[in-house]
Amino acid sequence: MADKGRPLMRRKGRKEEASAEMTKDVQTEGEAPPAEANGDSQVEAMELPPFEIIQGDRIDPFAFKFQFKNVEYSSGRNKTFLCFLLAEGNTADGLVKGYLEDEHTGPHAEEAFFMQCLLNYDPALRYTVTWYVSSSPCSACAAKIAEVLKARTNVKLSIFAARLFEWEEAEIQAGLKALHAAGCKLRVMKPLDFSYTWETFVENEEEPLNLWEDCKENYEYYQEKLADILQ
Protein backbone atom coordinates (compact mmCIF):
# COMPACT_ATOMS: atom_id res chain seq x y z
CA MET A 1 0.00 0.00 0.00
CA ALA A 2 1.41 3.34 -0.94
CA ASP A 3 2.26 5.76 1.82
CA LYS A 4 -0.37 8.49 1.65
CA GLY A 5 1.11 10.66 4.37
CA ARG A 6 -0.70 8.79 7.11
CA PRO A 7 -2.04 11.24 9.73
CA LEU A 8 -0.98 10.69 13.32
CA MET A 9 -3.46 8.85 15.49
CA ARG A 10 -4.23 10.94 18.56
CA ARG A 11 -4.83 9.29 21.90
CA LYS A 12 -7.50 11.55 23.35
CA GLY A 13 -11.02 11.96 22.11
CA ARG A 14 -14.56 12.20 23.35
CA LYS A 15 -16.30 8.92 24.03
CA GLU A 16 -19.52 10.31 22.55
CA GLU A 17 -17.73 10.89 19.24
CA ALA A 18 -16.15 7.45 19.38
CA SER A 19 -19.54 5.82 19.91
CA ALA A 20 -21.03 7.65 16.97
CA GLU A 21 -18.07 6.80 14.76
CA MET A 22 -18.31 3.15 15.82
CA THR A 23 -21.95 2.90 14.81
CA LYS A 24 -21.28 4.54 11.46
CA ASP A 25 -18.24 2.39 10.75
CA VAL A 26 -19.90 -0.92 11.57
CA GLN A 27 -22.94 -0.11 9.48
CA THR A 28 -21.10 1.16 6.44
CA GLU A 29 -17.72 -0.55 6.78
CA GLY A 30 -16.28 2.76 5.58
CA GLU A 31 -13.05 4.41 6.65
CA ALA A 32 -12.99 7.02 9.36
CA PRO A 33 -10.54 9.93 10.54
CA PRO A 34 -7.75 10.55 14.66
CA ALA A 35 -7.52 7.72 17.00
CA GLU A 36 -6.29 6.12 20.10
CA ALA A 37 -3.73 4.06 21.87
CA ASN A 38 -2.49 3.36 25.16
CA GLY A 39 0.43 2.95 29.41
CA ASP A 40 5.95 -0.96 34.52
CA SER A 41 9.09 -0.35 36.07
CA GLN A 42 9.14 -2.53 39.05
CA VAL A 43 5.40 -3.00 39.31
CA GLU A 44 5.57 -3.00 43.10
CA ALA A 45 6.91 0.55 43.07
CA MET A 46 4.18 2.04 40.90
CA GLU A 47 1.71 4.48 42.45
CA LEU A 48 -1.52 4.31 40.51
CA PRO A 49 -4.36 6.83 40.56
CA PRO A 50 -7.98 5.68 40.37
CA PHE A 51 -8.75 4.31 36.92
CA GLU A 52 -11.45 2.72 34.84
CA ILE A 53 -10.53 -0.62 33.34
CA ILE A 54 -13.14 -2.93 31.93
CA GLN A 55 -12.24 -6.61 32.15
CA GLY A 56 -14.15 -9.54 30.72
CA ASP A 57 -14.13 -12.71 28.68
CA ARG A 58 -15.82 -11.67 25.42
CA ILE A 59 -15.86 -8.40 23.49
CA ASP A 60 -18.97 -6.93 21.90
CA PRO A 61 -18.74 -7.75 18.16
CA PHE A 62 -19.47 -4.17 17.08
CA ALA A 63 -16.71 -2.84 19.33
CA PHE A 64 -14.27 -5.43 17.96
CA LYS A 65 -15.02 -4.64 14.31
CA PHE A 66 -14.51 -0.95 14.94
CA GLN A 67 -11.58 -0.91 17.35
CA PHE A 68 -9.50 -3.68 15.71
CA LYS A 69 -9.99 -2.60 12.13
CA ASN A 70 -6.49 -1.95 10.76
CA VAL A 71 -7.50 1.13 8.81
CA GLU A 72 -5.08 3.82 7.72
CA TYR A 73 -7.24 6.63 9.09
CA SER A 74 -8.45 5.64 12.53
CA SER A 75 -10.84 8.32 13.72
CA GLY A 76 -12.68 7.76 16.99
CA ARG A 77 -10.57 4.79 18.03
CA ASN A 78 -9.49 6.49 21.23
CA LYS A 79 -9.15 3.54 23.59
CA THR A 80 -7.21 0.30 23.74
CA PHE A 81 -8.63 -3.21 23.65
CA LEU A 82 -6.17 -5.85 24.87
CA CYS A 83 -7.03 -9.54 24.44
CA PHE A 84 -4.69 -11.79 26.39
CA LEU A 85 -3.63 -15.40 26.77
CA LEU A 86 -1.73 -16.14 29.98
CA ALA A 87 -0.07 -19.47 30.72
CA GLU A 88 1.73 -20.21 33.99
CA GLY A 89 4.40 -22.88 34.13
CA ASN A 90 5.56 -25.05 31.24
CA THR A 91 2.17 -26.30 30.12
CA ALA A 92 -1.02 -24.72 28.85
CA ASP A 93 -3.13 -26.48 31.50
CA GLY A 94 -3.57 -23.25 33.42
CA LEU A 95 -4.26 -21.06 30.38
CA VAL A 96 -6.23 -17.93 31.23
CA LYS A 97 -7.80 -15.72 28.58
CA GLY A 98 -9.76 -12.53 28.60
CA TYR A 99 -9.64 -8.90 27.59
CA LEU A 100 -9.05 -5.46 29.07
CA GLU A 101 -10.46 -2.19 27.78
CA ASP A 102 -9.23 1.17 29.01
CA GLU A 103 -10.94 4.53 29.23
CA HIS A 104 -7.74 6.60 29.48
CA THR A 105 -8.65 8.00 32.89
CA GLY A 106 -5.52 6.51 34.41
CA PRO A 107 -3.29 3.57 33.48
CA HIS A 108 -3.72 2.11 30.04
CA ALA A 109 -4.77 -1.48 29.40
CA GLU A 110 -1.16 -2.68 29.06
CA GLU A 111 -0.28 -1.28 32.46
CA ALA A 112 -3.45 -2.63 34.03
CA PHE A 113 -2.64 -6.14 32.79
CA PHE A 114 0.38 -6.37 35.08
CA MET A 115 -1.60 -4.97 38.00
CA GLN A 116 -4.73 -7.09 37.58
CA CYS A 117 -3.86 -10.23 35.63
CA LEU A 118 -0.41 -10.78 37.17
CA LEU A 119 -1.49 -9.66 40.61
CA ASN A 120 -0.11 -12.85 42.23
CA TYR A 121 3.14 -12.84 40.30
CA ASP A 122 5.55 -15.58 41.46
CA PRO A 123 9.22 -15.19 40.43
CA ALA A 124 9.60 -18.97 40.60
CA LEU A 125 7.09 -19.55 37.82
CA ARG A 126 7.41 -19.08 34.07
CA TYR A 127 4.77 -16.90 32.43
CA THR A 128 3.97 -16.99 28.73
CA VAL A 129 1.81 -14.05 27.71
CA THR A 130 0.28 -13.20 24.35
CA TRP A 131 -1.52 -9.95 23.65
CA TYR A 132 -3.74 -9.12 20.68
CA VAL A 133 -4.17 -5.34 20.90
CA SER A 134 -6.13 -2.83 18.88
CA SER A 135 -3.02 -0.64 18.59
CA SER A 136 0.62 -0.86 19.60
CA PRO A 137 1.69 0.72 22.93
CA CYS A 138 2.32 4.40 23.41
CA SER A 139 5.85 5.44 24.37
CA ALA A 140 5.11 5.54 28.11
CA CYS A 141 3.56 2.06 28.08
CA ALA A 142 6.37 0.65 25.97
CA ALA A 143 9.01 1.96 28.39
CA LYS A 144 7.20 0.53 31.43
CA ILE A 145 6.62 -2.85 29.79
CA ALA A 146 10.29 -3.04 28.77
CA GLU A 147 11.33 -2.35 32.38
CA VAL A 148 9.02 -5.10 33.64
CA LEU A 149 10.39 -7.62 31.15
CA LYS A 150 13.97 -6.78 32.11
CA ALA A 151 13.15 -7.09 35.82
CA ARG A 152 11.03 -10.22 35.38
CA THR A 153 12.97 -12.44 33.02
CA ASN A 154 10.53 -15.31 33.65
CA VAL A 155 7.79 -13.38 31.80
CA LYS A 156 7.79 -13.91 28.02
CA LEU A 157 5.54 -11.50 26.17
CA SER A 158 4.34 -11.44 22.56
CA ILE A 159 2.41 -8.44 21.29
CA PHE A 160 0.38 -8.64 18.08
CA ALA A 161 -1.07 -5.23 17.18
CA ALA A 162 -3.85 -4.43 14.71
CA ARG A 163 -2.34 -1.00 14.02
CA LEU A 164 0.82 0.90 14.86
CA PHE A 165 0.14 3.88 17.09
CA GLU A 166 1.82 7.09 15.89
CA TRP A 167 4.65 5.06 14.39
CA GLU A 168 6.19 8.13 12.73
CA GLU A 169 7.04 9.69 16.11
CA ALA A 170 10.65 9.22 17.28
CA GLU A 171 9.62 8.48 20.87
CA ILE A 172 7.19 5.80 19.72
CA GLN A 173 9.89 4.16 17.62
CA ALA A 174 12.28 4.28 20.58
CA GLY A 175 9.66 2.60 22.75
CA LEU A 176 9.11 -0.21 20.24
CA LYS A 177 12.85 -0.73 19.97
CA ALA A 178 13.12 -0.88 23.78
CA LEU A 179 10.41 -3.53 23.88
CA HIS A 180 12.17 -5.55 21.20
CA ALA A 181 15.51 -5.27 23.04
CA ALA A 182 13.83 -6.44 26.27
CA GLY A 183 12.82 -9.69 24.57
CA CYS A 184 9.24 -8.84 23.62
CA LYS A 185 8.06 -10.40 20.36
CA LEU A 186 6.39 -7.70 18.27
CA ARG A 187 4.31 -8.28 15.17
CA VAL A 188 1.38 -6.72 13.33
CA MET A 189 -1.79 -8.81 13.27
CA LYS A 190 -2.24 -10.89 10.12
CA PRO A 191 -5.69 -11.58 8.62
CA LEU A 192 -5.66 -14.98 10.34
CA ASP A 193 -4.96 -13.27 13.67
CA PHE A 194 -8.13 -11.19 13.30
CA SER A 195 -10.16 -14.33 12.64
CA TYR A 196 -8.55 -16.10 15.61
CA THR A 197 -9.23 -13.16 17.91
CA TRP A 198 -12.81 -12.97 16.69
CA GLU A 199 -13.35 -16.66 17.43
CA THR A 200 -11.56 -16.60 20.80
CA PHE A 201 -12.45 -13.28 22.40
CA VAL A 202 -15.65 -11.97 20.78
CA GLU A 203 -19.35 -12.65 21.38
CA ASN A 204 -19.60 -13.84 17.81
CA GLU A 205 -22.65 -16.13 18.11
CA GLU A 206 -20.68 -18.60 15.98
CA GLU A 207 -20.75 -16.24 13.03
CA PRO A 208 -17.50 -16.07 11.02
CA LEU A 209 -15.66 -12.78 10.69
CA ASN A 210 -15.95 -11.18 7.27
CA LEU A 211 -12.63 -9.43 6.87
CA TRP A 212 -12.66 -5.98 5.32
CA GLU A 213 -11.39 -5.64 1.77
CA ASP A 214 -8.02 -4.01 2.53
CA CYS A 215 -7.17 -6.04 5.65
CA LYS A 216 -4.22 -7.87 4.08
CA GLU A 217 -2.94 -4.76 2.33
CA ASN A 218 -3.03 -2.75 5.56
CA TYR A 219 -1.30 -5.56 7.46
CA GLU A 220 1.53 -5.56 4.94
CA TYR A 221 1.84 -1.79 5.19
CA TYR A 222 2.08 -1.76 8.98
CA GLN A 223 4.34 -4.82 9.11
CA GLU A 224 6.77 -3.16 6.70
CA LYS A 225 6.85 -0.04 8.88
CA LEU A 226 7.44 -2.12 12.02
CA ALA A 227 10.26 -4.07 10.36
CA ASP A 228 11.91 -0.80 9.35
CA ILE A 229 11.68 0.48 12.94
CA LEU A 230 13.12 -2.68 14.51
CA GLN A 231 15.90 -3.34 12.02
mmCIF file of C-alpha atoms in Angstrom:
data_model
loop_
_atom_site.group_PDB
_atom_site.id
_atom_site.type_symbol
_atom_site.label_atom_id
_atom_site.label_comp_id
_atom_site.label_asym_id
_atom_site.label_seq_id
_atom_site.Cartn_x
_atom_site.Cartn_y
_atom_site.Cartn_z
ATOM 1 C CA MET A 1 0.000 0.000 0.000
ATOM 2 C CA ALA A 2 1.415 3.340 -0.945
ATOM 3 C CA ASP A 3 2.256 5.759 1.817
ATOM 4 C CA LYS A 4 -0.365 8.493 1.653
ATOM 5 C CA GLY A 5 1.106 10.655 4.368
ATOM 6 C CA ARG A 6 -0.698 8.788 7.109
ATOM 7 C CA PRO A 7 -2.038 11.239 9.730
ATOM 8 C CA LEU A 8 -0.982 10.693 13.322
ATOM 9 C CA MET A 9 -3.462 8.850 15.495
ATOM 10 C CA ARG A 10 -4.228 10.937 18.562
ATOM 11 C CA ARG A 11 -4.829 9.292 21.901
ATOM 12 C CA LYS A 12 -7.499 11.550 23.349
ATOM 13 C CA GLY A 13 -11.021 11.961 22.112
ATOM 14 C CA ARG A 14 -14.561 12.205 23.348
ATOM 15 C CA LYS A 15 -16.298 8.916 24.031
ATOM 16 C CA GLU A 16 -19.518 10.311 22.546
ATOM 17 C CA GLU A 17 -17.729 10.891 19.244
ATOM 18 C CA ALA A 18 -16.147 7.452 19.381
ATOM 19 C CA SER A 19 -19.540 5.821 19.913
ATOM 20 C CA ALA A 20 -21.030 7.652 16.966
ATOM 21 C CA GLU A 21 -18.066 6.796 14.765
ATOM 22 C CA MET A 22 -18.314 3.151 15.817
ATOM 23 C CA THR A 23 -21.953 2.904 14.807
ATOM 24 C CA LYS A 24 -21.283 4.540 11.463
ATOM 25 C CA ASP A 25 -18.237 2.390 10.751
ATOM 26 C CA VAL A 26 -19.896 -0.917 11.573
ATOM 27 C CA GLN A 27 -22.938 -0.112 9.483
ATOM 28 C CA THR A 28 -21.102 1.157 6.436
ATOM 29 C CA GLU A 29 -17.718 -0.555 6.784
ATOM 30 C CA GLY A 30 -16.278 2.757 5.585
ATOM 31 C CA GLU A 31 -13.050 4.409 6.649
ATOM 32 C CA ALA A 32 -12.989 7.016 9.358
ATOM 33 C CA PRO A 33 -10.544 9.932 10.538
ATOM 34 C CA PRO A 34 -7.754 10.550 14.656
ATOM 35 C CA ALA A 35 -7.520 7.724 16.999
ATOM 36 C CA GLU A 36 -6.289 6.115 20.102
ATOM 37 C CA ALA A 37 -3.732 4.057 21.873
ATOM 38 C CA ASN A 38 -2.490 3.356 25.155
ATOM 39 C CA GLY A 39 0.425 2.946 29.410
ATOM 40 C CA ASP A 40 5.954 -0.962 34.517
ATOM 41 C CA SER A 41 9.086 -0.347 36.068
ATOM 42 C CA GLN A 42 9.145 -2.527 39.055
ATOM 43 C CA VAL A 43 5.398 -3.003 39.315
ATOM 44 C CA GLU A 44 5.569 -3.000 43.097
ATOM 45 C CA ALA A 45 6.914 0.549 43.074
ATOM 46 C CA MET A 46 4.175 2.040 40.902
ATOM 47 C CA GLU A 47 1.707 4.477 42.452
ATOM 48 C CA LEU A 48 -1.522 4.313 40.508
ATOM 49 C CA PRO A 49 -4.362 6.829 40.556
ATOM 50 C CA PRO A 50 -7.982 5.676 40.373
ATOM 51 C CA PHE A 51 -8.753 4.305 36.923
ATOM 52 C CA GLU A 52 -11.450 2.719 34.837
ATOM 53 C CA ILE A 53 -10.529 -0.623 33.345
ATOM 54 C CA ILE A 54 -13.143 -2.926 31.930
ATOM 55 C CA GLN A 55 -12.239 -6.612 32.149
ATOM 56 C CA GLY A 56 -14.147 -9.538 30.715
ATOM 57 C CA ASP A 57 -14.128 -12.712 28.676
ATOM 58 C CA ARG A 58 -15.823 -11.671 25.425
ATOM 59 C CA ILE A 59 -15.862 -8.403 23.493
ATOM 60 C CA ASP A 60 -18.966 -6.932 21.898
ATOM 61 C CA PRO A 61 -18.735 -7.746 18.156
ATOM 62 C CA PHE A 62 -19.472 -4.167 17.078
ATOM 63 C CA ALA A 63 -16.708 -2.841 19.330
ATOM 64 C CA PHE A 64 -14.269 -5.425 17.960
ATOM 65 C CA LYS A 65 -15.023 -4.641 14.313
ATOM 66 C CA PHE A 66 -14.514 -0.951 14.937
ATOM 67 C CA GLN A 67 -11.575 -0.910 17.347
ATOM 68 C CA PHE A 68 -9.502 -3.683 15.714
ATOM 69 C CA LYS A 69 -9.987 -2.602 12.130
ATOM 70 C CA ASN A 70 -6.493 -1.954 10.761
ATOM 71 C CA VAL A 71 -7.496 1.129 8.809
ATOM 72 C CA GLU A 72 -5.080 3.818 7.716
ATOM 73 C CA TYR A 73 -7.236 6.634 9.095
ATOM 74 C CA SER A 74 -8.446 5.637 12.529
ATOM 75 C CA SER A 75 -10.844 8.317 13.716
ATOM 76 C CA GLY A 76 -12.679 7.763 16.995
ATOM 77 C CA ARG A 77 -10.572 4.791 18.034
ATOM 78 C CA ASN A 78 -9.491 6.486 21.231
ATOM 79 C CA LYS A 79 -9.152 3.542 23.589
ATOM 80 C CA THR A 80 -7.210 0.303 23.737
ATOM 81 C CA PHE A 81 -8.631 -3.210 23.651
ATOM 82 C CA LEU A 82 -6.172 -5.850 24.875
ATOM 83 C CA CYS A 83 -7.034 -9.536 24.435
ATOM 84 C CA PHE A 84 -4.692 -11.788 26.386
ATOM 85 C CA LEU A 85 -3.634 -15.397 26.773
ATOM 86 C CA LEU A 86 -1.734 -16.139 29.984
ATOM 87 C CA ALA A 87 -0.065 -19.472 30.720
ATOM 88 C CA GLU A 88 1.727 -20.207 33.987
ATOM 89 C CA GLY A 89 4.403 -22.880 34.127
ATOM 90 C CA ASN A 90 5.564 -25.049 31.242
ATOM 91 C CA THR A 91 2.166 -26.303 30.116
ATOM 92 C CA ALA A 92 -1.016 -24.723 28.851
ATOM 93 C CA ASP A 93 -3.131 -26.480 31.504
ATOM 94 C CA GLY A 94 -3.568 -23.249 33.416
ATOM 95 C CA LEU A 95 -4.264 -21.060 30.379
ATOM 96 C CA VAL A 96 -6.225 -17.929 31.228
ATOM 97 C CA LYS A 97 -7.799 -15.724 28.581
ATOM 98 C CA GLY A 98 -9.758 -12.528 28.602
ATOM 99 C CA TYR A 99 -9.635 -8.899 27.586
ATOM 100 C CA LEU A 100 -9.045 -5.462 29.068
ATOM 101 C CA GLU A 101 -10.461 -2.192 27.782
ATOM 102 C CA ASP A 102 -9.226 1.173 29.013
ATOM 103 C CA GLU A 103 -10.936 4.526 29.227
ATOM 104 C CA HIS A 104 -7.739 6.598 29.482
ATOM 105 C CA THR A 105 -8.652 8.002 32.886
ATOM 106 C CA GLY A 106 -5.518 6.511 34.409
ATOM 107 C CA PRO A 107 -3.286 3.569 33.484
ATOM 108 C CA HIS A 108 -3.722 2.106 30.041
ATOM 109 C CA ALA A 109 -4.772 -1.479 29.402
ATOM 110 C CA GLU A 110 -1.155 -2.677 29.064
ATOM 111 C CA GLU A 111 -0.278 -1.284 32.465
ATOM 112 C CA ALA A 112 -3.453 -2.631 34.031
ATOM 113 C CA PHE A 113 -2.640 -6.141 32.792
ATOM 114 C CA PHE A 114 0.376 -6.371 35.079
ATOM 115 C CA MET A 115 -1.602 -4.966 37.996
ATOM 116 C CA GLN A 116 -4.734 -7.087 37.581
ATOM 117 C CA CYS A 117 -3.858 -10.228 35.634
ATOM 118 C CA LEU A 118 -0.410 -10.779 37.170
ATOM 119 C CA LEU A 119 -1.485 -9.662 40.613
ATOM 120 C CA ASN A 120 -0.114 -12.845 42.231
ATOM 121 C CA TYR A 121 3.142 -12.837 40.295
ATOM 122 C CA ASP A 122 5.553 -15.579 41.455
ATOM 123 C CA PRO A 123 9.225 -15.185 40.434
ATOM 124 C CA ALA A 124 9.604 -18.975 40.600
ATOM 125 C CA LEU A 125 7.085 -19.550 37.815
ATOM 126 C CA ARG A 126 7.412 -19.084 34.070
ATOM 127 C CA TYR A 127 4.772 -16.898 32.430
ATOM 128 C CA THR A 128 3.967 -16.989 28.727
ATOM 129 C CA VAL A 129 1.809 -14.046 27.712
ATOM 130 C CA THR A 130 0.275 -13.200 24.346
ATOM 131 C CA TRP A 131 -1.523 -9.949 23.646
ATOM 132 C CA TYR A 132 -3.744 -9.117 20.676
ATOM 133 C CA VAL A 133 -4.175 -5.341 20.903
ATOM 134 C CA SER A 134 -6.133 -2.831 18.879
ATOM 135 C CA SER A 135 -3.022 -0.643 18.593
ATOM 136 C CA SER A 136 0.622 -0.861 19.601
ATOM 137 C CA PRO A 137 1.693 0.715 22.929
ATOM 138 C CA CYS A 138 2.321 4.402 23.408
ATOM 139 C CA SER A 139 5.853 5.440 24.367
ATOM 140 C CA ALA A 140 5.114 5.536 28.114
ATOM 141 C CA CYS A 141 3.557 2.060 28.084
ATOM 142 C CA ALA A 142 6.374 0.649 25.973
ATOM 143 C CA ALA A 143 9.005 1.963 28.386
ATOM 144 C CA LYS A 144 7.195 0.534 31.425
ATOM 145 C CA ILE A 145 6.624 -2.850 29.789
ATOM 146 C CA ALA A 146 10.288 -3.037 28.772
ATOM 147 C CA GLU A 147 11.325 -2.351 32.384
ATOM 148 C CA VAL A 148 9.024 -5.105 33.639
ATOM 149 C CA LEU A 149 10.394 -7.623 31.149
ATOM 150 C CA LYS A 150 13.973 -6.784 32.108
ATOM 151 C CA ALA A 151 13.152 -7.091 35.817
ATOM 152 C CA ARG A 152 11.033 -10.223 35.382
ATOM 153 C CA THR A 153 12.969 -12.444 33.025
ATOM 154 C CA ASN A 154 10.527 -15.312 33.651
ATOM 155 C CA VAL A 155 7.793 -13.380 31.798
ATOM 156 C CA LYS A 156 7.791 -13.908 28.022
ATOM 157 C CA LEU A 157 5.543 -11.505 26.170
ATOM 158 C CA SER A 158 4.344 -11.442 22.561
ATOM 159 C CA ILE A 159 2.406 -8.438 21.287
ATOM 160 C CA PHE A 160 0.381 -8.643 18.081
ATOM 161 C CA ALA A 161 -1.074 -5.230 17.177
ATOM 162 C CA ALA A 162 -3.849 -4.434 14.710
ATOM 163 C CA ARG A 163 -2.343 -1.002 14.019
ATOM 164 C CA LEU A 164 0.822 0.896 14.858
ATOM 165 C CA PHE A 165 0.140 3.877 17.090
ATOM 166 C CA GLU A 166 1.822 7.092 15.889
ATOM 167 C CA TRP A 167 4.649 5.057 14.388
ATOM 168 C CA GLU A 168 6.193 8.129 12.731
ATOM 169 C CA GLU A 169 7.045 9.690 16.111
ATOM 170 C CA ALA A 170 10.655 9.225 17.282
ATOM 171 C CA GLU A 171 9.623 8.482 20.872
ATOM 172 C CA ILE A 172 7.187 5.800 19.718
ATOM 173 C CA GLN A 173 9.885 4.164 17.616
ATOM 174 C CA ALA A 174 12.284 4.282 20.578
ATOM 175 C CA GLY A 175 9.657 2.598 22.754
ATOM 176 C CA LEU A 176 9.106 -0.206 20.244
ATOM 177 C CA LYS A 177 12.855 -0.731 19.973
ATOM 178 C CA ALA A 178 13.121 -0.879 23.776
ATOM 179 C CA LEU A 179 10.410 -3.527 23.883
ATOM 180 C CA HIS A 180 12.168 -5.551 21.204
ATOM 181 C CA ALA A 181 15.507 -5.272 23.044
ATOM 182 C CA ALA A 182 13.831 -6.437 26.269
ATOM 183 C CA GLY A 183 12.824 -9.691 24.572
ATOM 184 C CA CYS A 184 9.239 -8.842 23.620
ATOM 185 C CA LYS A 185 8.059 -10.397 20.363
ATOM 186 C CA LEU A 186 6.389 -7.698 18.274
ATOM 187 C CA ARG A 187 4.306 -8.275 15.173
ATOM 188 C CA VAL A 188 1.376 -6.718 13.333
ATOM 189 C CA MET A 189 -1.794 -8.814 13.267
ATOM 190 C CA LYS A 190 -2.239 -10.891 10.120
ATOM 191 C CA PRO A 191 -5.687 -11.576 8.620
ATOM 192 C CA LEU A 192 -5.661 -14.983 10.342
ATOM 193 C CA ASP A 193 -4.964 -13.265 13.665
ATOM 194 C CA PHE A 194 -8.126 -11.185 13.299
ATOM 195 C CA SER A 195 -10.156 -14.333 12.641
ATOM 196 C CA TYR A 196 -8.552 -16.103 15.614
ATOM 197 C CA THR A 197 -9.226 -13.157 17.912
ATOM 198 C CA TRP A 198 -12.810 -12.972 16.689
ATOM 199 C CA GLU A 199 -13.354 -16.661 17.428
ATOM 200 C CA THR A 200 -11.560 -16.601 20.799
ATOM 201 C CA PHE A 201 -12.448 -13.276 22.401
ATOM 202 C CA VAL A 202 -15.646 -11.975 20.779
ATOM 203 C CA GLU A 203 -19.346 -12.645 21.384
ATOM 204 C CA ASN A 204 -19.605 -13.837 17.809
ATOM 205 C CA GLU A 205 -22.647 -16.130 18.108
ATOM 206 C CA GLU A 206 -20.679 -18.604 15.984
ATOM 207 C CA GLU A 207 -20.748 -16.244 13.029
ATOM 208 C CA PRO A 208 -17.498 -16.074 11.019
ATOM 209 C CA LEU A 209 -15.656 -12.775 10.693
ATOM 210 C CA ASN A 210 -15.947 -11.184 7.267
ATOM 211 C CA LEU A 211 -12.630 -9.427 6.867
ATOM 212 C CA TRP A 212 -12.660 -5.981 5.324
ATOM 213 C CA GLU A 213 -11.392 -5.636 1.771
ATOM 214 C CA ASP A 214 -8.022 -4.005 2.526
ATOM 215 C CA CYS A 215 -7.173 -6.036 5.648
ATOM 216 C CA LYS A 216 -4.223 -7.874 4.083
ATOM 217 C CA GLU A 217 -2.941 -4.757 2.333
ATOM 218 C CA ASN A 218 -3.032 -2.747 5.557
ATOM 219 C CA TYR A 219 -1.302 -5.562 7.458
ATOM 220 C CA GLU A 220 1.527 -5.563 4.938
ATOM 221 C CA TYR A 221 1.838 -1.793 5.189
ATOM 222 C CA TYR A 222 2.084 -1.763 8.975
ATOM 223 C CA GLN A 223 4.345 -4.815 9.114
ATOM 224 C CA GLU A 224 6.767 -3.165 6.705
ATOM 225 C CA LYS A 225 6.853 -0.036 8.883
ATOM 226 C CA LEU A 226 7.444 -2.123 12.018
ATOM 227 C CA ALA A 227 10.257 -4.069 10.356
ATOM 228 C CA ASP A 228 11.911 -0.796 9.348
ATOM 229 C CA ILE A 229 11.684 0.485 12.936
ATOM 230 C CA LEU A 230 13.116 -2.676 14.507
ATOM 231 C CA GLN A 231 15.898 -3.336 12.025
#
